[in-house]
Amino acid sequence: MSETELALIRAERSAKDAAKRAKERAVALAEQEAQRKRENLNIYRQKCAAICAAVSKRPTNLKLVFDLETTGLNFAEDEILEAAITTVDGGVLFESRFKPAYTKEWSGAQRVNGISPEDVEDAPGIIDKIGEMAALLQNAETVIAYNGKQFDIPFLERYGIRLRPDAVIDDPMLYGAVVYGELRGEGEDVNYKWKKLAVLADYLGYKGANWHSAAADCIATAYVWRQLQESDMIEKYNENLAKLNEVSEETDTSF
């Protein structure tokens, strides 16, 4: 092998090594930036929590529906873009968009909720509105949220909103799945499939909604909740629950 060929090989290896080091530096810098964001967001949330803790405890008999739109699904890093709270009759008590404190873009979530950075550029920070939200939710007798137990309520808790110890947390997604009645899985894992709000609302006769607006989703959730309280829906729930038990027993292969 000639000196020229060896030099070319060494240059190629050097370039690859340099590219690898540059990539590693970029990854390290990105992680450092993400860590700084998490730390700053935690401090911001602690300030929000202090506001929530100072809210007067004045228990009400209100049944409230709430919904959030966020920059993503990561509790540690994502932020709230929009929130709404309504009555079970669909009356809007609170509605606001928020400018995230540290998140600059959220293209994945934007494709779902339609909220762009430009849409919230002049919006208040959630810290300016969290006291209003806390006054309603922390004093409510019942809090209703679609997928609330899995997502919305834990997300709010990150900002310091704590529901009353005796509050009823009602998630119509869970028992609505039983009423809808689409089975999935096998054996001990067989269960009813959770449905998106739009699907269940349509199934129950709801007409029209600006989906993924927090207030519109609250109003749709309130409709679904009301429908599921009807005697025929309760009867259907019980029938489908019995069917689930039968299917589970039929597919149980244990001895």
PDB file of C-alpha atoms in Angstrom:
ATOM      1  CA  MET A   1       0.000   0.000   0.000  1.00  0.00           C
ATOM      2  CA  SER A   2       1.428   3.349  -1.003  1.00  0.00           C
ATOM      3  CA  GLU A   3       1.981   6.285   1.313  1.00  0.00           C
ATOM      4  CA  THR A   4      -0.780   8.154  -0.491  1.00  0.00           C
ATOM      5  CA  GLU A   5      -3.293   5.347   0.144  1.00  0.00           C
ATOM      6  CA  LEU A   6      -2.264   5.142   3.812  1.00  0.00           C
ATOM      7  CA  ALA A   7      -2.687   8.883   4.152  1.00  0.00           C
ATOM      8  CA  LEU A   8      -6.174   8.678   2.676  1.00  0.00           C
ATOM      9  CA  ILE A   9      -7.130   5.878   5.093  1.00  0.00           C
ATOM     10  CA  ARG A  10      -5.765   7.846   8.059  1.00  0.00           C
ATOM     11  CA  ALA A  11      -7.633  10.970   6.925  1.00  0.00           C
ATOM     12  CA  GLU A  12     -10.865   9.000   6.565  1.00  0.00           C
ATOM     13  CA  ARG A  13     -10.474   7.495  10.026  1.00  0.00           C
ATOM     14  CA  SER A  14      -9.674  10.914  11.487  1.00  0.00           C
ATOM     15  CA  ALA A  15     -12.776  12.397   9.888  1.00  0.00           C
ATOM     16  CA  LYS A  16     -14.944   9.578  11.253  1.00  0.00           C
ATOM     17  CA  ASP A  17     -13.450  10.018  14.717  1.00  0.00           C
ATOM     18  CA  ALA A  18     -14.051  13.765  14.566  1.00  0.00           C
ATOM     19  CA  ALA A  19     -17.638  13.239  13.454  1.00  0.00           C
ATOM     20  CA  LYS A  20     -18.188  10.741  16.270  1.00  0.00           C
ATOM     21  CA  ARG A  21     -16.768  13.157  18.853  1.00  0.00           C
ATOM     22  CA  ALA A  22     -18.900  15.981  17.485  1.00  0.00           C
ATOM     23  CA  LYS A  23     -22.013  13.797  17.718  1.00  0.00           C
ATOM     24  CA  GLU A  24     -21.153  12.794  21.287  1.00  0.00           C
ATOM     25  CA  ARG A  25     -20.634  16.463  22.223  1.00  0.00           C
ATOM     26  CA  ALA A  26     -23.967  17.388  20.657  1.00  0.00           C
ATOM     27  CA  VAL A  27     -25.741  14.617  22.582  1.00  0.00           C
ATOM     28  CA  ALA A  28     -24.065  15.675  25.830  1.00  0.00           C
ATOM     29  CA  LEU A  29     -24.983  19.333  25.276  1.00  0.00           C
ATOM     30  CA  ALA A  30     -28.580  18.388  24.458  1.00  0.00           C
ATOM     31  CA  GLU A  31     -28.835  16.338  27.649  1.00  0.00           C
ATOM     32  CA  GLN A  32     -27.344  19.188  29.683  1.00  0.00           C
ATOM     33  CA  GLU A  33     -29.888  21.563  28.176  1.00  0.00           C
ATOM     34  CA  ALA A  34     -32.721  19.125  28.899  1.00  0.00           C
ATOM     35  CA  GLN A  35     -31.527  18.776  32.486  1.00  0.00           C
ATOM     36  CA  ARG A  36     -31.410  22.567  32.911  1.00  0.00           C
ATOM     37  CA  LYS A  37     -34.924  22.784  31.533  1.00  0.00           C
ATOM     38  CA  ARG A  38     -36.181  20.108  33.964  1.00  0.00           C
ATOM     39  CA  GLU A  39     -34.555  21.881  36.902  1.00  0.00           C
ATOM     40  CA  ASN A  40     -35.935  25.296  35.919  1.00  0.00           C
ATOM     41  CA  LEU A  41     -39.370  23.831  35.250  1.00  0.00           C
ATOM     42  CA  ASN A  42     -39.355  22.180  38.675  1.00  0.00           C
ATOM     43  CA  ILE A  43     -38.590  25.523  40.302  1.00  0.00           C
ATOM     44  CA  TYR A  44     -41.388  27.152  38.299  1.00  0.00           C
ATOM     45  CA  ARG A  45     -43.805  24.406  39.315  1.00  0.00           C
ATOM     46  CA  GLN A  46     -42.825  24.817  42.957  1.00  0.00           C
ATOM     47  CA  LYS A  47     -43.835  28.472  42.704  1.00  0.00           C
ATOM     48  CA  CYS A  48     -47.157  27.385  41.188  1.00  0.00           C
ATOM     49  CA  ALA A  49     -47.605  24.863  44.005  1.00  0.00           C
ATOM     50  CA  ALA A  50     -47.083  27.580  46.617  1.00  0.00           C
ATOM     51  CA  ILE A  51     -49.915  29.566  45.013  1.00  0.00           C
ATOM     52  CA  CYS A  52     -52.177  26.505  45.041  1.00  0.00           C
ATOM     53  CA  ALA A  53     -51.375  25.747  48.678  1.00  0.00           C
ATOM     54  CA  ALA A  54     -52.398  29.287  49.647  1.00  0.00           C
ATOM     55  CA  VAL A  55     -55.837  28.971  48.034  1.00  0.00           C
ATOM     56  CA  SER A  56     -58.654  29.059  50.599  1.00  0.00           C
ATOM     57  CA  LYS A  57     -60.264  25.720  51.442  1.00  0.00           C
ATOM     58  CA  ARG A  58     -63.962  26.323  50.823  1.00  0.00           C
ATOM     59  CA  PRO A  59     -65.463  22.935  49.912  1.00  0.00           C
ATOM     60  CA  THR A  60     -68.305  23.056  47.412  1.00  0.00           C
ATOM     61  CA  ASN A  61     -70.775  20.480  46.111  1.00  0.00           C
ATOM     62  CA  LEU A  62     -69.750  21.235  42.535  1.00  0.00           C
ATOM     63  CA  LYS A  63     -69.190  18.503  39.984  1.00  0.00           C
ATOM     64  CA  LEU A  64     -66.597  19.889  37.598  1.00  0.00           C
ATOM     65  CA  VAL A  65     -65.192  18.698  34.280  1.00  0.00           C
ATOM     66  CA  PHE A  66     -61.701  19.704  33.228  1.00  0.00           C
ATOM     67  CA  ASP A  67     -59.326  19.104  30.339  1.00  0.00           C
ATOM     68  CA  LEU A  68     -55.744  19.976  29.459  1.00  0.00           C
ATOM     69  CA  GLU A  69     -53.801  20.406  26.246  1.00  0.00           C
ATOM     70  CA  THR A  70     -50.045  20.027  26.672  1.00  0.00           C
ATOM     71  CA  THR A  71     -46.762  20.175  24.770  1.00  0.00           C
ATOM     72  CA  GLY A  72     -46.441  16.395  25.102  1.00  0.00           C
ATOM     73  CA  LEU A  73     -46.927  13.391  27.339  1.00  0.00           C
ATOM     74  CA  ASN A  74     -43.745  13.593  29.429  1.00  0.00           C
ATOM     75  CA  PHE A  75     -44.674  14.675  32.959  1.00  0.00           C
ATOM     76  CA  ALA A  76     -41.086  15.714  33.723  1.00  0.00           C
ATOM     77  CA  GLU A  77     -40.469  17.943  30.703  1.00  0.00           C
ATOM     78  CA  ASP A  78     -43.745  18.938  29.038  1.00  0.00           C
ATOM     79  CA  GLU A  79     -45.917  21.919  29.913  1.00  0.00           C
ATOM     80  CA  ILE A  80     -49.589  22.869  29.868  1.00  0.00           C
ATOM     81  CA  LEU A  81     -50.735  24.870  26.840  1.00  0.00           C
ATOM     82  CA  GLU A  82     -54.430  25.164  27.583  1.00  0.00           C
ATOM     83  CA  ALA A  83     -56.916  24.309  30.319  1.00  0.00           C
ATOM     84  CA  ALA A  84     -60.656  24.505  30.731  1.00  0.00           C
ATOM     85  CA  ILE A  85     -63.108  23.770  33.538  1.00  0.00           C
ATOM     86  CA  THR A  86     -66.853  23.415  33.026  1.00  0.00           C
ATOM     87  CA  THR A  87     -69.924  22.291  34.893  1.00  0.00           C
ATOM     88  CA  VAL A  88     -71.545  18.959  34.036  1.00  0.00           C
ATOM     89  CA  ASP A  89     -74.115  20.955  32.072  1.00  0.00           C
ATOM     90  CA  GLY A  90     -71.338  22.357  29.875  1.00  0.00           C
ATOM     91  CA  GLY A  91     -71.128  25.837  31.393  1.00  0.00           C
ATOM     92  CA  VAL A  92     -67.578  27.175  31.020  1.00  0.00           C
ATOM     93  CA  LEU A  93     -66.147  28.370  34.351  1.00  0.00           C
ATOM     94  CA  PHE A  94     -62.523  28.691  33.300  1.00  0.00           C
ATOM     95  CA  GLU A  95     -60.733  28.699  29.950  1.00  0.00           C
ATOM     96  CA  SER A  96     -57.244  29.893  29.106  1.00  0.00           C
ATOM     97  CA  ARG A  97     -54.218  29.206  26.968  1.00  0.00           C
ATOM     98  CA  PHE A  98     -50.751  29.504  28.458  1.00  0.00           C
ATOM     99  CA  LYS A  99     -47.348  30.400  27.140  1.00  0.00           C
ATOM    100  CA  PRO A 100     -44.947  27.632  28.231  1.00  0.00           C
ATOM    101  CA  ALA A 101     -42.181  28.779  30.529  1.00  0.00           C
ATOM    102  CA  TYR A 102     -39.390  26.764  28.910  1.00  0.00           C
ATOM    103  CA  THR A 103     -40.705  24.710  25.990  1.00  0.00           C
ATOM    104  CA  LYS A 104     -40.150  26.482  22.678  1.00  0.00           C
ATOM    105  CA  GLU A 105     -41.687  24.026  20.200  1.00  0.00           C
ATOM    106  CA  TRP A 106     -43.901  20.937  20.296  1.00  0.00           C
ATOM    107  CA  SER A 107     -44.436  19.800  16.729  1.00  0.00           C
ATOM    108  CA  GLY A 108     -45.776  16.356  17.691  1.00  0.00           C
ATOM    109  CA  ALA A 109     -48.381  17.708  20.103  1.00  0.00           C
ATOM    110  CA  GLN A 110     -49.199  20.552  17.714  1.00  0.00           C
ATOM    111  CA  ARG A 111     -50.294  18.049  15.080  1.00  0.00           C
ATOM    112  CA  VAL A 112     -52.836  16.736  17.601  1.00  0.00           C
ATOM    113  CA  ASN A 113     -54.069  19.850  19.416  1.00  0.00           C
ATOM    114  CA  GLY A 114     -53.464  22.447  16.713  1.00  0.00           C
ATOM    115  CA  ILE A 115     -51.834  24.883  19.134  1.00  0.00           C
ATOM    116  CA  SER A 116     -48.680  26.502  17.738  1.00  0.00           C
ATOM    117  CA  PRO A 117     -46.015  28.548  19.544  1.00  0.00           C
ATOM    118  CA  GLU A 118     -47.407  31.628  17.775  1.00  0.00           C
ATOM    119  CA  ASP A 119     -50.874  30.905  19.182  1.00  0.00           C
ATOM    120  CA  VAL A 120     -49.634  31.269  22.759  1.00  0.00           C
ATOM    121  CA  GLU A 121     -46.937  33.894  22.257  1.00  0.00           C
ATOM    122  CA  ASP A 122     -49.010  36.564  24.020  1.00  0.00           C
ATOM    123  CA  ALA A 123     -50.818  34.227  26.435  1.00  0.00           C
ATOM    124  CA  PRO A 124     -50.240  34.419  30.210  1.00  0.00           C
ATOM    125  CA  GLY A 125     -48.031  31.924  31.970  1.00  0.00           C
ATOM    126  CA  ILE A 126     -49.885  29.232  33.883  1.00  0.00           C
ATOM    127  CA  ILE A 127     -48.429  30.711  37.076  1.00  0.00           C
ATOM    128  CA  ASP A 128     -50.688  33.745  36.494  1.00  0.00           C
ATOM    129  CA  LYS A 129     -53.844  31.604  36.311  1.00  0.00           C
ATOM    130  CA  ILE A 130     -53.190  28.565  38.460  1.00  0.00           C
ATOM    131  CA  GLY A 131     -54.810  30.127  41.520  1.00  0.00           C
ATOM    132  CA  GLU A 132     -58.133  30.401  39.653  1.00  0.00           C
ATOM    133  CA  MET A 133     -57.914  26.767  38.610  1.00  0.00           C
ATOM    134  CA  ALA A 134     -56.976  25.624  42.093  1.00  0.00           C
ATOM    135  CA  ALA A 135     -59.853  27.521  43.708  1.00  0.00           C
ATOM    136  CA  LEU A 136     -62.314  25.555  41.569  1.00  0.00           C
ATOM    137  CA  LEU A 137     -60.715  22.118  41.431  1.00  0.00           C
ATOM    138  CA  GLN A 138     -59.322  21.880  44.961  1.00  0.00           C
ATOM    139  CA  ASN A 139     -62.736  22.656  46.446  1.00  0.00           C
ATOM    140  CA  ALA A 140     -64.898  20.571  44.100  1.00  0.00           C
ATOM    141  CA  GLU A 141     -66.862  17.578  45.360  1.00  0.00           C
ATOM    142  CA  THR A 142     -66.407  15.659  42.099  1.00  0.00           C
ATOM    143  CA  VAL A 143     -63.778  16.103  39.385  1.00  0.00           C
ATOM    144  CA  ILE A 144     -64.464  14.541  35.989  1.00  0.00           C
ATOM    145  CA  ALA A 145     -61.800  14.197  33.295  1.00  0.00           C
ATOM    146  CA  TYR A 146     -61.532  11.931  30.272  1.00  0.00           C
ATOM    147  CA  ASN A 147     -58.380   9.855  30.797  1.00  0.00           C
ATOM    148  CA  GLY A 148     -57.971  12.016  33.869  1.00  0.00           C
ATOM    149  CA  LYS A 149     -56.690   9.336  36.218  1.00  0.00           C
ATOM    150  CA  GLN A 150     -53.908   8.390  33.816  1.00  0.00           C
ATOM    151  CA  PHE A 151     -52.930  11.812  32.507  1.00  0.00           C
ATOM    152  CA  ASP A 152     -54.691  15.094  33.344  1.00  0.00           C
ATOM    153  CA  ILE A 153     -54.811  14.806  37.134  1.00  0.00           C
ATOM    154  CA  PRO A 154     -51.183  13.609  37.516  1.00  0.00           C
ATOM    155  CA  PHE A 155     -50.126  16.421  35.160  1.00  0.00           C
ATOM    156  CA  LEU A 156     -51.927  19.026  37.282  1.00  0.00           C
ATOM    157  CA  GLU A 157     -50.401  17.585  40.430  1.00  0.00           C
ATOM    158  CA  ARG A 158     -46.987  18.489  39.026  1.00  0.00           C
ATOM    159  CA  TYR A 159     -48.091  22.110  39.299  1.00  0.00           C
ATOM    160  CA  GLY A 160     -49.341  21.705  42.854  1.00  0.00           C
ATOM    161  CA  ILE A 161     -53.091  21.328  42.397  1.00  0.00           C
ATOM    162  CA  ARG A 162     -54.269  18.856  45.031  1.00  0.00           C
ATOM    163  CA  LEU A 163     -57.867  17.677  45.043  1.00  0.00           C
ATOM    164  CA  ARG A 164     -59.812  17.352  48.269  1.00  0.00           C
ATOM    165  CA  PRO A 165     -59.065  14.099  50.139  1.00  0.00           C
ATOM    166  CA  ASP A 166     -62.750  13.180  49.869  1.00  0.00           C
ATOM    167  CA  ALA A 167     -63.147  14.289  46.248  1.00  0.00           C
ATOM    168  CA  VAL A 168     -64.673  11.813  43.814  1.00  0.00           C
ATOM    169  CA  ILE A 169     -62.462  11.374  40.744  1.00  0.00           C
ATOM    170  CA  ASP A 170     -64.628  10.275  37.852  1.00  0.00           C
ATOM    171  CA  ASP A 171     -63.094   9.105  34.565  1.00  0.00           C
ATOM    172  CA  PRO A 172     -65.803   8.272  32.001  1.00  0.00           C
ATOM    173  CA  MET A 173     -63.219   6.792  29.658  1.00  0.00           C
ATOM    174  CA  LEU A 174     -62.934   3.771  31.953  1.00  0.00           C
ATOM    175  CA  TYR A 175     -66.570   2.769  32.305  1.00  0.00           C
ATOM    176  CA  GLY A 176     -67.446   4.195  28.891  1.00  0.00           C
ATOM    177  CA  ALA A 177     -65.223   1.503  27.402  1.00  0.00           C
ATOM    178  CA  VAL A 178     -67.406  -1.146  29.044  1.00  0.00           C
ATOM    179  CA  VAL A 179     -70.567   0.430  27.626  1.00  0.00           C
ATOM    180  CA  TYR A 180     -69.011   0.641  24.140  1.00  0.00           C
ATOM    181  CA  GLY A 181     -68.212  -3.047  24.480  1.00  0.00           C
ATOM    182  CA  GLU A 182     -65.202  -3.764  22.246  1.00  0.00           C
ATOM    183  CA  LEU A 183     -63.253  -6.639  23.788  1.00  0.00           C
ATOM    184  CA  ARG A 184     -59.504  -7.053  23.411  1.00  0.00           C
ATOM    185  CA  GLY A 185     -56.895  -9.440  24.794  1.00  0.00           C
ATOM    186  CA  GLU A 186     -57.184 -13.047  25.875  1.00  0.00           C
ATOM    187  CA  GLY A 187     -57.629 -15.057  29.050  1.00  0.00           C
ATOM    188  CA  GLU A 188     -56.973 -13.107  32.224  1.00  0.00           C
ATOM    189  CA  ASP A 189     -55.930 -10.115  30.087  1.00  0.00           C
ATOM    190  CA  VAL A 190     -59.239  -9.785  28.223  1.00  0.00           C
ATOM    191  CA  ASN A 191     -60.831  -6.392  28.773  1.00  0.00           C
ATOM    192  CA  TYR A 192     -62.778  -3.641  27.079  1.00  0.00           C
ATOM    193  CA  LYS A 193     -60.779  -1.317  24.860  1.00  0.00           C
ATOM    194  CA  TRP A 194     -60.533   2.324  25.868  1.00  0.00           C
ATOM    195  CA  LYS A 195     -61.957   4.662  23.251  1.00  0.00           C
ATOM    196  CA  LYS A 196     -60.999   8.185  22.261  1.00  0.00           C
ATOM    197  CA  LEU A 197     -63.389  10.844  23.482  1.00  0.00           C
ATOM    198  CA  ALA A 198     -64.583  11.627  19.959  1.00  0.00           C
ATOM    199  CA  VAL A 199     -65.415   7.965  19.311  1.00  0.00           C
ATOM    200  CA  LEU A 200     -67.356   7.439  22.540  1.00  0.00           C
ATOM    201  CA  ALA A 201     -69.126  10.795  22.248  1.00  0.00           C
ATOM    202  CA  ASP A 202     -70.241   9.944  18.711  1.00  0.00           C
ATOM    203  CA  TYR A 203     -71.402   6.508  19.870  1.00  0.00           C
ATOM    204  CA  LEU A 204     -73.537   8.175  22.534  1.00  0.00           C
ATOM    205  CA  GLY A 205     -75.077  10.612  20.060  1.00  0.00           C
ATOM    206  CA  TYR A 206     -72.985  13.738  20.531  1.00  0.00           C
ATOM    207  CA  LYS A 207     -73.039  16.064  17.522  1.00  0.00           C
ATOM    208  CA  GLY A 208     -70.058  18.195  16.687  1.00  0.00           C
ATOM    209  CA  ALA A 209     -67.072  19.504  18.626  1.00  0.00           C
ATOM    210  CA  ASN A 210     -63.931  21.506  18.015  1.00  0.00           C
ATOM    211  CA  TRP A 211     -61.886  18.516  19.176  1.00  0.00           C
ATOM    212  CA  HIS A 212     -58.757  19.252  21.181  1.00  0.00           C
ATOM    213  CA  SER A 213     -59.897  22.653  22.291  1.00  0.00           C
ATOM    214  CA  ALA A 214     -59.869  22.125  26.064  1.00  0.00           C
ATOM    215  CA  ALA A 215     -63.291  23.719  26.527  1.00  0.00           C
ATOM    216  CA  ALA A 216     -64.819  21.738  23.642  1.00  0.00           C
ATOM    217  CA  ASP A 217     -63.405  18.521  25.067  1.00  0.00           C
ATOM    218  CA  CYS A 218     -64.842  19.416  28.488  1.00  0.00           C
ATOM    219  CA  ILE A 219     -68.282  19.998  26.986  1.00  0.00           C
ATOM    220  CA  ALA A 220     -68.098  16.680  25.117  1.00  0.00           C
ATOM    221  CA  THR A 221     -66.887  14.909  28.251  1.00  0.00           C
ATOM    222  CA  ALA A 222     -69.760  16.424  30.239  1.00  0.00           C
ATOM    223  CA  TYR A 223     -72.202  15.095  27.625  1.00  0.00           C
ATOM    224  CA  VAL A 224     -70.638  11.620  27.770  1.00  0.00           C
ATOM    225  CA  TRP A 225     -70.736  11.681  31.573  1.00  0.00           C
ATOM    226  CA  ARG A 226     -74.412  12.644  31.610  1.00  0.00           C
ATOM    227  CA  GLN A 227     -75.329   9.951  29.096  1.00  0.00           C
ATOM    228  CA  LEU A 228     -73.511   7.291  31.088  1.00  0.00           C
ATOM    229  CA  GLN A 229     -75.645   8.133  34.135  1.00  0.00           C
ATOM    230  CA  GLU A 230     -78.824   7.153  32.265  1.00  0.00           C
ATOM    231  CA  SER A 231     -80.531   3.930  33.368  1.00  0.00           C
ATOM    232  CA  ASP A 232     -80.187   2.238  29.960  1.00  0.00           C
ATOM    233  CA  MET A 233     -76.449   2.956  29.927  1.00  0.00           C
ATOM    234  CA  ILE A 234     -76.071   1.613  33.462  1.00  0.00           C
ATOM    235  CA  GLU A 235     -77.956  -1.507  32.385  1.00  0.00           C
ATOM    236  CA  LYS A 236     -75.689  -1.883  29.361  1.00  0.00           C
ATOM    237  CA  TYR A 237     -72.633  -1.434  31.553  1.00  0.00           C
ATOM    238  CA  ASN A 238     -73.787  -4.230  33.860  1.00  0.00           C
ATOM    239  CA  GLU A 239     -74.601  -6.515  30.924  1.00  0.00           C
ATOM    240  CA  ASN A 240     -71.221  -5.986  29.302  1.00  0.00           C
ATOM    241  CA  LEU A 241     -69.429  -6.422  32.603  1.00  0.00           C
ATOM    242  CA  ALA A 242     -71.192  -9.782  33.040  1.00  0.00           C
ATOM    243  CA  LYS A 243     -70.212 -10.715  29.472  1.00  0.00           C
ATOM    244  CA  LEU A 244     -66.588  -9.837  30.251  1.00  0.00           C
ATOM    245  CA  ASN A 245     -66.645 -12.155  33.259  1.00  0.00           C
ATOM    246  CA  GLU A 246     -68.094 -14.957  31.120  1.00  0.00           C
ATOM    247  CA  VAL A 247     -65.460 -14.505  28.411  1.00  0.00           C
ATOM    248  CA  SER A 248     -62.697 -14.467  31.009  1.00  0.00           C
ATOM    249  CA  GLU A 249     -63.943 -17.731  32.492  1.00  0.00           C
ATOM    250  CA  GLU A 250     -64.318 -19.365  29.069  1.00  0.00           C
ATOM    251  CA  THR A 251     -60.763 -18.507  28.039  1.00  0.00           C
ATOM    252  CA  ASP A 252     -59.195 -19.366  31.374  1.00  0.00           C
ATOM    253  CA  THR A 253     -56.942 -22.381  30.737  1.00  0.00           C
ATOM    254  CA  SER A 254     -55.600 -22.670  34.267  1.00  0.00           C
ATOM    255  CA  PHE A 255     -56.175 -25.896  36.200  1.00  0.00           C
TER     256      PHE A 255
END
